[in-house]
Coordinates of C-alpha atoms in Angstrom, one line a residue:
Chain Y
M1 CA 26.7 -39.1 20.0
A2 CA 27.1 -36.8 17.0
G3 CA 24.5 -34.5 15.6
L4 CA 22.6 -31.2 15.9
I5 CA 19.5 -29.5 17.1
G6 CA 18.4 -26.8 14.7
L7 CA 15.7 -24.3 15.7
D8 CA 13.8 -22.2 13.3
W9 CA 12.3 -19.6 15.8
G10 CA 10.3 -16.9 14.3
T11 CA 7.7 -14.4 15.6
S12 CA 4.8 -16.7 15.6
S13 CA 6.2 -20.3 15.5
L14 CA 9.1 -22.5 16.7
R15 CA 10.3 -25.6 14.8
A16 CA 13.0 -27.9 15.9
Y17 CA 15.1 -30.3 13.9
R18 CA 17.1 -33.2 15.5
Y19 CA 20.0 -34.3 12.9
D20 CA 21.9 -37.4 13.0
G21 CA 25.7 -37.0 12.5
T22 CA 25.3 -37.2 8.9
G23 CA 22.9 -34.3 8.8
R24 CA 19.9 -36.4 8.2
I25 CA 16.9 -35.1 9.9
A26 CA 15.9 -37.5 12.4
E27 CA 12.9 -35.9 13.9
T28 CA 11.1 -32.7 13.5
R29 CA 8.8 -30.9 16.1
A30 CA 6.7 -27.7 15.9
R31 CA 5.2 -25.5 18.6
P32 CA 3.2 -22.3 18.4
W33 CA 5.9 -20.5 20.5
G34 CA 7.0 -17.7 18.5
I35 CA 8.9 -15.0 20.3
R36 CA 5.7 -13.1 20.8
Q37 CA 3.8 -16.0 22.4
L38 CA 6.2 -17.8 24.6
P39 CA 5.0 -20.3 27.3
A40 CA 5.5 -19.5 31.1
G41 CA 9.0 -19.7 31.6
G42 CA 9.9 -18.0 28.4
Y43 CA 12.5 -19.1 26.0
D44 CA 14.1 -21.6 28.4
A45 CA 10.9 -23.4 28.9
A46 CA 10.1 -23.5 25.3
L47 CA 13.4 -24.9 24.4
A48 CA 13.3 -27.4 27.2
D49 CA 9.7 -28.7 26.0
I50 CA 10.4 -28.8 22.4
T51 CA 13.7 -30.8 22.8
A52 CA 12.5 -33.1 25.7
G53 CA 13.9 -36.4 25.5
W54 CA 16.4 -35.4 22.8
P55 CA 20.1 -36.1 23.6
A56 CA 22.2 -33.2 24.6
L57 CA 23.5 -31.9 21.3
P58 CA 24.7 -28.6 20.0
R59 CA 22.0 -26.3 19.3
L60 CA 21.8 -23.6 16.4
A61 CA 18.9 -21.1 16.1
C62 CA 17.9 -18.8 13.3
G63 CA 15.1 -16.3 13.0
M64 CA 13.6 -13.5 15.3
V65 CA 15.0 -15.3 18.4
G66 CA 18.0 -13.5 17.7
S67 CA 16.5 -10.1 17.1
R68 CA 16.7 -7.1 19.3
G69 CA 13.3 -8.0 20.9
G70 CA 14.3 -11.8 21.0
W71 CA 16.2 -14.0 23.4
R72 CA 19.4 -12.2 22.6
E73 CA 20.5 -10.0 19.7
A74 CA 22.7 -11.5 17.0
P75 CA 23.6 -8.2 15.1
Y76 CA 23.0 -8.0 11.4
L77 CA 25.8 -9.0 9.2
D78 CA 26.2 -6.6 6.3
L79 CA 26.1 -8.0 2.5
P80 CA 27.6 -9.7 0.9
A81 CA 27.1 -12.8 3.0
D82 CA 28.1 -16.3 2.1
V83 CA 28.1 -19.3 4.4
A84 CA 31.8 -18.6 5.6
R85 CA 30.8 -15.2 6.7
L86 CA 27.6 -16.2 8.5
G87 CA 29.4 -19.1 10.1
D88 CA 31.9 -16.7 11.5
A89 CA 29.5 -14.3 12.8
L90 CA 27.2 -16.5 15.1
A91 CA 26.3 -15.2 18.3
G92 CA 25.4 -17.3 21.4
L93 CA 23.9 -17.5 24.9
R94 CA 24.0 -19.9 27.8
A95 CA 20.7 -21.4 28.2
A96 CA 19.2 -22.4 31.8
D97 CA 20.1 -26.0 31.1
G98 CA 23.7 -24.9 31.2
M99 CA 24.4 -25.4 27.5
D100 CA 24.9 -23.0 24.6
V101 CA 22.5 -21.8 22.1
H102 CA 24.1 -20.5 18.9
L103 CA 22.3 -17.8 17.0
V104 CA 22.4 -17.1 13.3
P105 CA 22.7 -13.3 12.6
G106 CA 20.2 -11.6 10.2
L107 CA 21.6 -9.9 7.1
R108 CA 21.6 -6.1 6.4
D109 CA 21.7 -4.6 3.0
P110 CA 23.3 -1.3 3.4
D111 CA 22.0 -0.1 0.1
G112 CA 18.4 -0.1 1.3
P113 CA 19.0 -0.2 4.0
D114 CA 16.9 -3.5 4.4
V115 CA 17.1 -6.3 6.8
M116 CA 16.3 -9.8 6.9
R117 CA 16.5 -12.5 9.7
G118 CA 15.8 -16.0 9.2
E119 CA 15.5 -15.9 5.4
E120 CA 19.3 -16.0 5.2
T121 CA 19.2 -19.4 6.5
Q122 CA 16.7 -20.6 4.0
L123 CA 18.8 -18.8 1.2
L124 CA 21.8 -20.9 2.1
G125 CA 19.8 -24.0 2.7
A126 CA 18.5 -23.6 -0.9
L127 CA 22.0 -23.1 -2.2
A128 CA 23.2 -26.2 -0.5
L129 CA 20.2 -28.2 -2.0
Q130 CA 20.5 -26.7 -5.5
P131 CA 24.3 -25.7 -5.9
E132 CA 23.9 -25.1 -9.5
L133 CA 22.1 -21.9 -8.5
A134 CA 25.1 -20.5 -6.4
A135 CA 26.8 -18.7 -9.4
A136 CA 24.0 -16.4 -10.2
S137 CA 20.4 -16.6 -9.3
S138 CA 17.4 -14.6 -7.8
F139 CA 15.1 -16.0 -5.0
I140 CA 11.6 -15.2 -3.8
L141 CA 10.6 -15.9 -0.3
P142 CA 6.9 -15.0 -0.2
G143 CA 5.2 -14.1 3.1
T144 CA 3.9 -11.3 5.3
H145 CA 7.1 -9.6 4.3
S146 CA 8.2 -11.0 1.1
K147 CA 11.9 -11.0 0.3
W148 CA 13.5 -11.0 -3.1
A149 CA 17.1 -11.9 -2.9
V150 CA 20.0 -11.7 -5.5
V151 CA 22.9 -14.4 -5.4
R152 CA 26.1 -14.2 -6.9
D153 CA 29.1 -16.6 -6.3
G154 CA 27.5 -18.3 -3.5
A155 CA 26.9 -15.0 -1.5
V156 CA 23.7 -13.1 -0.8
C157 CA 24.7 -9.7 -2.6
G158 CA 21.3 -7.9 -2.4
F159 CA 17.8 -7.9 -1.3
R160 CA 14.6 -6.1 -0.9
T161 CA 11.6 -6.5 1.5
R162 CA 8.0 -6.1 0.2
M163 CA 5.2 -5.8 2.6
T164 CA 2.9 -7.8 0.3
G165 CA 1.2 -10.0 2.7
E166 CA 0.8 -7.5 5.4
L167 CA -0.4 -4.8 3.0
F168 CA -3.0 -7.3 1.7
A169 CA -4.1 -8.2 5.1
V170 CA -4.5 -4.5 6.3
L171 CA -6.2 -3.3 3.1
R172 CA -8.6 -6.1 3.2
Q173 CA -9.4 -5.8 7.1
H174 CA -9.3 -2.0 7.5
S175 CA -9.6 -0.2 4.1
I176 CA -12.5 0.3 1.8
L177 CA -11.2 -2.4 -0.5
G178 CA -12.5 -4.9 2.1
A179 CA -16.0 -3.4 2.2
T180 CA -17.5 -5.6 -0.3
G181 CA -20.4 -6.9 1.8
V182 CA -19.6 -10.5 1.1
E183 CA -17.3 -13.2 1.9
A184 CA -14.4 -13.7 -0.5
D185 CA -14.4 -16.6 -3.0
D186 CA -11.5 -18.2 -4.7
D187 CA -11.4 -16.7 -8.3
D188 CA -8.3 -17.7 -10.4
A189 CA -9.4 -15.5 -13.2
A190 CA -9.7 -12.5 -10.8
F191 CA -6.1 -13.2 -9.3
E192 CA -4.8 -13.2 -12.9
R193 CA -6.5 -10.2 -14.0
G194 CA -5.0 -8.3 -11.0
V195 CA -1.5 -9.7 -12.0
A196 CA -2.0 -8.5 -15.5
A197 CA -3.2 -5.1 -14.2
A198 CA 0.1 -4.7 -12.3
R199 CA 2.2 -6.1 -15.2
D200 CA 0.5 -3.5 -17.6
S201 CA 0.8 -0.5 -15.3
G202 CA 4.2 0.3 -16.6
A203 CA 6.7 2.5 -14.9
A204 CA 3.8 4.2 -12.9
G205 CA 3.4 0.8 -11.1
A206 CA 0.5 -0.7 -9.3
L207 CA 0.2 1.3 -6.1
G208 CA -1.9 3.7 -8.2
R209 CA -4.0 0.8 -9.2
L210 CA -5.3 -0.3 -5.8
F211 CA -8.5 1.7 -6.2
S212 CA -9.3 -0.3 -9.3
A213 CA -10.3 -3.2 -7.1
R214 CA -13.1 -0.9 -5.9
A215 CA -13.9 0.8 -9.2
L216 CA -14.1 -2.5 -11.0
M217 CA -16.7 -3.7 -8.5
L218 CA -18.7 -0.4 -8.6
D219 CA -18.6 -0.9 -12.3
G220 CA -20.2 -4.4 -12.2
A221 CA -17.0 -5.7 -13.8
L222 CA -15.7 -7.7 -10.8
A223 CA -17.8 -9.8 -8.4
P224 CA -17.7 -8.3 -4.8
A225 CA -16.4 -11.9 -3.8
S226 CA -13.6 -11.6 -6.2
V227 CA -12.2 -8.3 -5.0
S228 CA -9.8 -10.2 -2.6
D229 CA -8.2 -12.3 -5.3
Y230 CA -8.0 -9.5 -7.7
L231 CA -6.1 -7.4 -5.0
S232 CA -3.9 -10.3 -4.1
G233 CA -3.0 -10.6 -7.9
L234 CA -2.5 -6.9 -8.1
L235 CA 0.2 -6.9 -5.1
V236 CA 1.9 -10.3 -6.2
G237 CA 2.0 -9.0 -9.8
E238 CA 3.6 -5.8 -8.7
E239 CA 6.3 -7.8 -7.0
F240 CA 7.3 -9.2 -10.3
R241 CA 7.0 -6.0 -12.4
A242 CA 9.1 -4.0 -9.9
A243 CA 11.7 -6.8 -9.5
L244 CA 12.2 -6.8 -13.3
A245 CA 12.4 -3.2 -13.5
D246 CA 15.1 -2.9 -10.9
G247 CA 17.1 -5.9 -11.6
L248 CA 16.1 -8.2 -8.5
A249 CA 14.9 -10.5 -11.0
R250 CA 16.5 -10.9 -14.5
R251 CA 15.2 -12.9 -17.3
D252 CA 18.7 -14.3 -18.0
T253 CA 19.1 -15.6 -14.6
P254 CA 17.4 -18.5 -12.8
L255 CA 14.5 -17.4 -10.3
Q256 CA 13.7 -19.8 -7.6
L257 CA 10.9 -19.9 -5.1
I258 CA 11.4 -20.8 -1.2
G259 CA 8.4 -21.3 1.0
D260 CA 5.0 -22.6 1.7
A261 CA 3.7 -24.6 -1.2
A262 CA 0.2 -23.0 -1.5
L263 CA 1.5 -19.3 -1.4
C264 CA 4.4 -20.2 -3.9
E265 CA 1.7 -21.8 -6.1
R266 CA 0.2 -18.3 -6.4
Y267 CA 3.5 -16.8 -7.4
R268 CA 4.2 -19.5 -10.0
R269 CA 0.7 -18.5 -11.6
A270 CA 1.6 -14.7 -11.5
A271 CA 5.1 -15.5 -13.0
A272 CA 3.4 -17.3 -15.9
L273 CA 1.8 -14.1 -16.9
F274 CA 5.3 -12.5 -17.0
D275 CA 6.3 -15.4 -19.3
I276 CA 8.5 -16.8 -16.5
D277 CA 8.4 -20.5 -15.8
L278 CA 9.1 -20.8 -12.2
P279 CA 10.1 -24.3 -10.8
P280 CA 8.4 -25.7 -7.6
P281 CA 9.6 -24.1 -4.5
V282 CA 12.5 -25.4 -2.5
Q283 CA 11.5 -27.4 0.6
D284 CA 13.0 -27.7 3.9
A285 CA 15.3 -24.8 3.2
A286 CA 15.6 -23.5 6.8
A287 CA 16.5 -27.0 8.0
R288 CA 19.1 -27.6 5.4
G289 CA 20.6 -24.0 6.1
L290 CA 20.9 -24.5 9.6
W291 CA 22.9 -27.8 9.2
R292 CA 24.9 -26.2 6.6
I293 CA 25.9 -23.2 8.8
A294 CA 26.6 -25.6 11.9
V295 CA 29.0 -27.5 9.7
Q296 CA 30.8 -24.3 8.5
A297 CA 31.0 -22.9 12.1
G298 CA 32.3 -26.1 13.4
I299 CA 29.5 -26.8 15.7
V300 CA 29.2 -30.2 14.3
S301 CA 31.5 -32.1 12.1
E302 CA 29.7 -33.9 9.3
E303 CA 30.3 -37.7 9.3
I304 CA 30.9 -39.5 6.1
H305 CA 28.4 -42.3 5.6
A306 CA 29.8 -45.8 5.9
C307 CA 29.1 -47.4 2.6
Chain L
M1 CA -35.9 36.4 -5.3
A2 CA -33.1 34.9 -7.5
G3 CA -30.4 32.8 -6.2
L4 CA -29.3 29.3 -5.5
I5 CA -28.5 26.9 -2.6
G6 CA -25.6 24.8 -3.3
L7 CA -24.9 21.7 -1.2
D8 CA -21.5 19.9 -1.1
W9 CA -22.5 16.7 0.6
G10 CA -19.9 14.1 1.1
T11 CA -19.4 10.9 3.2
S12 CA -18.5 12.8 6.4
S13 CA -19.6 16.4 6.1
L14 CA -22.2 18.6 4.4
R15 CA -21.5 22.2 3.5
A16 CA -24.2 24.5 2.4
Y17 CA -23.9 27.8 0.2
R18 CA -26.4 30.4 -0.3
Y19 CA -25.8 32.5 -3.4
D20 CA -27.4 35.7 -4.4
G21 CA -28.6 36.3 -8.0
T22 CA -25.1 37.2 -9.2
G23 CA -23.6 34.1 -7.9
R24 CA -21.9 35.9 -4.9
I25 CA -21.9 33.7 -1.7
A26 CA -24.0 35.3 0.9
E27 CA -23.8 32.7 3.6
T28 CA -22.0 29.3 4.2
R29 CA -23.1 26.8 6.7
A30 CA -21.4 23.4 7.7
R31 CA -22.7 20.4 9.5
P32 CA -21.1 17.0 10.3
W33 CA -23.9 15.3 8.5
G34 CA -22.1 13.2 6.0
I35 CA -24.3 10.4 4.3
R36 CA -22.9 8.1 6.8
Q37 CA -23.9 10.1 9.9
L38 CA -27.3 11.7 9.2
P39 CA -29.4 13.1 12.0
A40 CA -32.7 11.6 12.9
G41 CA -34.9 12.2 10.1
G42 CA -32.3 11.5 7.5
Y43 CA -31.6 13.6 4.5
D44 CA -34.8 15.7 4.8
A45 CA -34.1 16.7 8.2
A46 CA -30.3 17.4 7.4
L47 CA -31.5 19.7 4.4
A48 CA -34.1 21.3 6.5
D49 CA -31.8 22.2 9.3
I50 CA -28.9 23.4 7.2
T51 CA -31.2 25.7 5.1
A52 CA -33.4 26.8 8.2
G53 CA -34.4 30.6 7.6
W54 CA -33.1 30.6 3.9
P55 CA -35.5 31.5 1.2
A56 CA -36.9 28.8 -1.0
L57 CA -34.3 28.9 -3.8
P58 CA -33.3 26.1 -6.5
R59 CA -31.0 23.6 -4.8
L60 CA -28.0 21.7 -6.5
A61 CA -25.9 19.1 -4.6
C62 CA -22.8 17.3 -5.4
G63 CA -20.8 14.6 -3.7
M64 CA -21.6 11.2 -2.3
V65 CA -25.1 12.3 -1.6
G66 CA -25.7 11.3 -5.3
S67 CA -24.1 7.7 -5.1
R68 CA -25.7 4.4 -4.9
G69 CA -25.6 4.5 -1.1
G70 CA -26.7 8.1 -1.1
W71 CA -30.1 10.0 -1.1
R72 CA -30.6 9.0 -4.8
E73 CA -28.2 7.8 -7.5
A74 CA -26.9 10.2 -10.2
P75 CA -25.4 7.7 -12.5
Y76 CA -21.7 8.4 -13.4
L77 CA -21.1 10.3 -16.5
D78 CA -18.5 8.9 -18.9
L79 CA -15.5 10.9 -19.8
P80 CA -14.7 13.5 -21.5
A81 CA -17.0 15.7 -19.4
D82 CA -17.3 19.6 -19.6
V83 CA -19.7 21.9 -17.9
A84 CA -22.2 21.5 -20.7
R85 CA -22.4 17.6 -20.5
L86 CA -22.4 17.7 -16.7
G87 CA -25.2 20.3 -16.7
D88 CA -27.3 18.1 -19.1
A89 CA -26.7 15.0 -16.8
L90 CA -28.2 16.2 -13.6
A91 CA -30.4 13.7 -11.6
G92 CA -32.9 14.9 -9.2
L93 CA -35.3 14.1 -6.4
R94 CA -38.4 15.5 -4.6
A95 CA -37.6 16.4 -1.0
A96 CA -40.2 16.1 1.8
D97 CA -40.6 19.9 1.8
G98 CA -42.0 19.6 -1.8
M99 CA -39.2 21.0 -3.7
D100 CA -36.6 19.4 -5.9
V101 CA -32.8 18.9 -5.2
H102 CA -30.8 18.6 -8.1
L103 CA -27.8 16.1 -8.2
V104 CA -24.4 16.4 -10.0
P105 CA -23.4 13.0 -11.4
G106 CA -20.0 11.6 -10.7
L107 CA -17.6 10.9 -13.4
R108 CA -16.4 7.6 -14.9
D109 CA -13.0 7.1 -16.6
P110 CA -13.7 4.0 -18.8
D111 CA -10.0 3.5 -19.2
G112 CA -9.4 2.8 -15.6
P113 CA -12.3 2.1 -14.8
D114 CA -12.2 4.8 -12.2
V115 CA -14.7 6.9 -10.6
M116 CA -15.0 10.3 -8.7
R117 CA -17.9 12.1 -7.1
G118 CA -17.7 15.7 -5.9
E119 CA -14.2 16.3 -7.4
E120 CA -15.8 16.9 -10.8
T121 CA -17.7 19.9 -9.4
Q122 CA -14.4 21.3 -7.7
L123 CA -12.8 20.8 -11.0
L124 CA -15.2 22.9 -13.0
G125 CA -15.1 25.4 -10.3
A126 CA -11.3 25.6 -10.5
L127 CA -11.7 26.1 -14.3
A128 CA -14.2 28.9 -13.7
L129 CA -11.8 30.7 -11.3
Q130 CA -8.8 30.1 -13.5
P131 CA -10.1 29.8 -17.1
E132 CA -6.4 30.1 -18.4
L133 CA -6.2 26.3 -17.2
A134 CA -9.0 25.2 -19.4
A135 CA -6.9 24.5 -22.7
A136 CA -4.5 22.1 -21.0
S137 CA -3.7 21.4 -17.5
S138 CA -3.6 18.6 -14.7
F139 CA -5.0 18.9 -11.2
I140 CA -4.2 17.3 -8.0
L141 CA -7.0 16.9 -5.5
P142 CA -5.3 15.5 -2.3
G143 CA -7.2 13.6 0.4
T144 CA -8.1 10.1 1.6
H145 CA -8.6 9.2 -2.0
S146 CA -6.5 11.5 -4.0
K147 CA -7.4 12.4 -7.4
W148 CA -5.0 13.5 -10.3
A149 CA -7.2 14.7 -13.3
V150 CA -6.3 15.9 -16.8
V151 CA -8.2 18.8 -18.6
R152 CA -8.1 19.4 -22.1
D153 CA -10.2 22.0 -24.0
G154 CA -12.4 22.7 -20.9
A155 CA -13.2 19.0 -20.3
V156 CA -12.1 16.5 -17.8
C157 CA -10.5 13.7 -20.1
G158 CA -8.7 11.5 -17.6
F159 CA -8.3 10.8 -14.0
R160 CA -6.6 8.4 -11.6
T161 CA -7.7 7.8 -7.9
R162 CA -4.8 7.1 -5.5
M163 CA -5.5 5.6 -2.1
T164 CA -2.9 7.7 -0.4
G165 CA -4.6 9.1 2.6
E166 CA -6.3 5.9 3.4
L167 CA -3.3 3.8 2.8
F168 CA -1.3 6.1 5.2
A169 CA -3.9 5.8 7.8
V170 CA -4.1 1.9 7.7
L171 CA -0.4 1.4 7.6
R172 CA 0.2 3.8 10.6
Q173 CA -2.8 2.2 12.7
H174 CA -2.6 -1.3 11.7
S175 CA 0.8 -2.4 10.2
I176 CA 4.2 -2.8 11.6
L177 CA 5.1 0.7 10.2
G178 CA 3.1 2.1 13.1
A179 CA 4.8 0.1 15.8
T180 CA 7.3 2.7 16.7
G181 CA 6.4 2.9 20.3
V182 CA 6.4 6.7 20.2
E183 CA 4.0 9.4 19.2
A184 CA 4.6 10.9 15.8
D185 CA 6.6 14.3 15.8
D186 CA 6.5 16.8 12.9
D187 CA 9.7 16.3 10.9
D188 CA 10.0 18.1 7.6
A189 CA 13.3 16.6 6.8
A190 CA 11.9 13.0 7.3
F191 CA 9.0 14.0 4.9
E192 CA 11.4 15.2 2.4
R193 CA 13.5 12.2 2.7
G194 CA 10.5 10.0 2.1
V195 CA 9.6 12.0 -1.1
A196 CA 13.2 11.7 -2.3
A197 CA 13.1 8.0 -1.8
A198 CA 10.0 7.7 -3.9
R199 CA 11.4 10.0 -6.6
D200 CA 14.5 8.0 -6.8
S201 CA 12.8 4.7 -6.7
G202 CA 12.9 4.6 -10.5
A203 CA 10.5 2.4 -12.6
A204 CA 10.3 0.0 -9.7
G205 CA 8.3 2.4 -7.6
A206 CA 8.0 3.3 -4.0
L207 CA 5.6 0.3 -3.0
G208 CA 8.7 -1.7 -2.6
R209 CA 10.1 0.9 -0.3
L210 CA 7.5 0.9 2.4
F211 CA 9.4 -1.3 4.5
S212 CA 12.4 1.2 4.4
A213 CA 10.4 3.1 6.9
R214 CA 11.2 0.3 9.4
A215 CA 14.5 -0.7 8.2
L216 CA 15.8 3.0 8.6
M217 CA 14.5 3.0 12.1
L218 CA 15.9 -0.2 13.1
D219 CA 19.3 1.0 11.6
G220 CA 19.2 4.0 13.8
A221 CA 18.9 6.4 10.7
L222 CA 15.4 7.5 11.2
A223 CA 13.8 8.5 14.6
P224 CA 10.8 6.6 15.6
A225 CA 8.9 9.7 15.9
S226 CA 9.8 10.6 12.4
V227 CA 8.5 7.2 10.8
S228 CA 5.1 8.8 10.1
D229 CA 6.5 11.9 8.2
Y230 CA 8.9 9.7 6.3
L231 CA 6.0 7.3 5.2
S232 CA 3.8 10.3 4.3
G233 CA 6.6 11.7 2.1
L234 CA 7.2 8.2 0.4
L235 CA 3.3 7.9 -0.5
V236 CA 3.0 11.6 -1.6
G237 CA 6.3 11.5 -3.5
E238 CA 5.1 8.3 -5.2
E239 CA 2.1 10.2 -6.4
F240 CA 4.4 12.6 -8.2
R241 CA 6.6 9.9 -9.5
A242 CA 3.9 7.9 -10.9
A243 CA 2.0 10.9 -12.4
L244 CA 5.1 12.0 -14.2
A245 CA 5.6 8.4 -15.5
D246 CA 2.2 7.9 -17.0
G247 CA 1.4 11.3 -18.1
L248 CA -1.1 12.3 -15.7
A249 CA 1.1 15.2 -14.9
R250 CA 3.5 16.7 -17.5
R251 CA 6.3 19.2 -17.2
D252 CA 5.1 21.3 -20.2
T253 CA 1.5 21.7 -18.7
P254 CA 0.3 23.7 -15.7
L255 CA -0.3 21.6 -12.5
Q256 CA -2.8 23.0 -10.0
L257 CA -3.8 21.9 -6.6
I258 CA -7.4 22.0 -5.2
G259 CA -8.1 21.5 -1.6
D260 CA -7.5 21.9 2.1
A261 CA -4.5 24.3 2.6
A262 CA -2.4 22.3 5.2
L263 CA -2.6 19.2 3.1
C264 CA -1.9 20.9 -0.3
E265 CA 1.2 22.6 1.5
R266 CA 2.7 19.1 1.9
Y267 CA 2.1 18.6 -1.8
R268 CA 3.7 21.8 -2.6
R269 CA 6.8 20.7 -0.7
A270 CA 6.8 17.4 -2.3
A271 CA 6.7 19.0 -5.8
A272 CA 9.7 21.2 -5.0
L273 CA 11.6 18.0 -4.8
F274 CA 10.5 17.2 -8.3
D275 CA 11.5 20.7 -9.5
I276 CA 7.9 21.6 -9.8
D277 CA 6.8 24.9 -8.7
L278 CA 3.1 24.4 -7.4
P279 CA 1.2 27.5 -6.9
P280 CA -1.1 27.9 -3.9
P281 CA -4.3 25.7 -4.1
V282 CA -7.6 26.8 -5.6
Q283 CA -10.0 27.7 -2.8
D284 CA -13.8 27.4 -2.7
A285 CA -13.6 25.2 -5.8
A286 CA -16.8 23.2 -4.9
A287 CA -18.9 26.3 -4.3
R288 CA -17.8 28.0 -7.5
G289 CA -18.5 24.6 -9.5
L290 CA -21.9 24.3 -8.0
W291 CA -22.9 27.7 -9.2
R292 CA -21.2 27.2 -12.7
I293 CA -23.1 24.0 -13.3
A294 CA -26.5 25.4 -12.0
V295 CA -26.1 28.3 -14.4
Q296 CA -25.3 25.9 -17.4
A297 CA -28.3 23.7 -16.3
G298 CA -30.6 26.7 -16.3
I299 CA -31.5 26.1 -12.6
V300 CA -30.6 29.7 -12.1
S301 CA -30.0 32.5 -14.5
E302 CA -27.0 34.6 -13.7
E303 CA -28.0 38.4 -13.2
I304 CA -25.9 41.1 -14.4
H305 CA -24.6 43.4 -11.7
A306 CA -26.4 46.8 -11.9
C307 CA -23.4 49.3 -12.3

C-alpha cells in the first residue's frame, strides 16, 4: 500500500497525517504530546499510539522532535533552502517498532544568526499550495516566536524570529503592564491604537513605547481592561514597522500569512493600518509541506490519479 | 533653627536628608520603607522613625509617596517644567505629628503621554549642580524604568520612559532567554556585542533582535553564561539607538547621566560604542533637587554663610 505518515511534532503538541498514495490526507490525529510532555514510554510510545491501526507506511517528521533536545538532532541547514536541498538533508532514526522515522532539518540563517524548526516545512507547503508565490514573496508565521521569511526563486533566503507572543505573555504576567487590577476585555479599537502607535514610532521604534500602555491608563485615556489589546497591537504593529524598515516585507512583493486563523486575523487587521491588504492565511501548510518534502526525498512516489 | 528635611520616598526605599540653613547636608538616613513595604503604623510611623531625634524642620518629599497609590496624590504637572513651576505646584498633607509634609508633583509629558515621579527632582538637582547644562542638554536616568529627558532653558521639555530594567528582568526570569542552564557570568565583551547589535540594527530596531541572544547560544557563538550580558547590552544599546533616532539625544548637545554608579558605568560603556563620551554621573541629585525646590517654594530661606 502506498502513502505516507507525516508528523508535525512540536514543543507542546503532536499532529499526525495519514496520506494515501496521491498525497490526499485520509486521516488526521492530534495528541498533546509535545517533546516536553511525552507519555510514559517516550517518543516510541507517542508514535505507536498516534499511528495505532494505521498501515506500516514511511514516516516523515518535522518540528522540535528534530532539535538537540528532541528525539534525535537533525542539524540545521544553512540558507538558502529550497525543497531539493531540504529533501537531501533529512536525518533519520530507527524507532522501537523497527521502522525508520525521517526528520526534516530546521533552517539556519547565518546572517542573524537565526534558526527555525518546523516553519521551513510550512513554508514549502505554502509554496506548494500557492506556487505563484515562489518567485518572490514574504511570509509571516505568527506565534510565540513569530517568523518573517523571505522567499526568492522557490527558496527561503532569509528570515527573522520575533519573540512577540512570548514577550506579550511575560509582560502581561510579570511586568507592571499586567498590573491593571482587572480582567482584560476584547477591545479592537485599543488593538488598533497600539498598532498605530508602533507604526508612527518612526525609526526609534515601539520598544520605547511599551510604557505608554501604562501611561495612557494612568492618564485615563485607556481603560485598564484594554491595556492588553493595546499592548498586543503595539507588538504586532512593531513587527510590520520593522519588517518594512529592513526589507523582510516589501510593498512591491506579495506578503502571505501562515497559521492559526484567529491569530492571523489580528495580523490582517494590523496590516490594514499599514495599507497592506493581507489575504486569508494558508491552511494545512505543514501537512502539505511534509508530503512535498517526502516526494522530493523519494520516501514516497506520488501516484497519478486514474482519471 | 533653620534647615530642611528632604525625603526621597520611592516604591522600595526611603532616604531622608537633614540640611542645615545653608543647604549643606548634615545627615542622611536610609530605610527599606518604600510605599509598598511600610512598617506597622504606615507612613506616619516611617516618617517618625527616619526623623527620630531630628529638630522640627519643614519637610519636602518627592517620589512615589505623592502618587495615586501613595500617601497623598500630588497631581502630575504638565511640561514644560522648571523649578519655578514645580515650586508653585507642591501638594501637602498634615502628618500625625501635626506638621506638614510638602510633596513634589511628578511630571507629565502630554505628547507621550508619559509620566515621571521623583526623577523631576533629580533633574532639577542636576541642573543646580551643573548650571552649564541648563541651556540645552539631555539626561539619562537608568533604572527599572529608565528616563531620557530633554532640558531647554532650564526646563524639562520632553521625556520618554523605557522599561529597560524591568524588561531585562522579566526576560531573564520568565522567557526562553533565561533558559541557559547556567549562572550568568560577567562578560564585558558580550555586553558590548549586544550594544553593537542594537546600534547596527538600523531603523528596524533591536526588539527584533532579542531572539539573537538565544540563536547565538544555540550556534555556539555565545557562551550560555554570557547570554545575560549580551541581552543587557542589546537593551541598553537600543536606548541609545532610539534616542539618537528620535532626538531625545543629540550629538551636538551635552548628554549627562544621573544615578547609581555601577549601572551608569554600563551606560558609559554603551555610549562609547556610539562614539559618545559620557562624563561620570551626577551624584546626590535628588538631595540637591529637594533643597532647590524647597528654596524656590519658600519652605526654607537659604542663609548666607558668614565669612
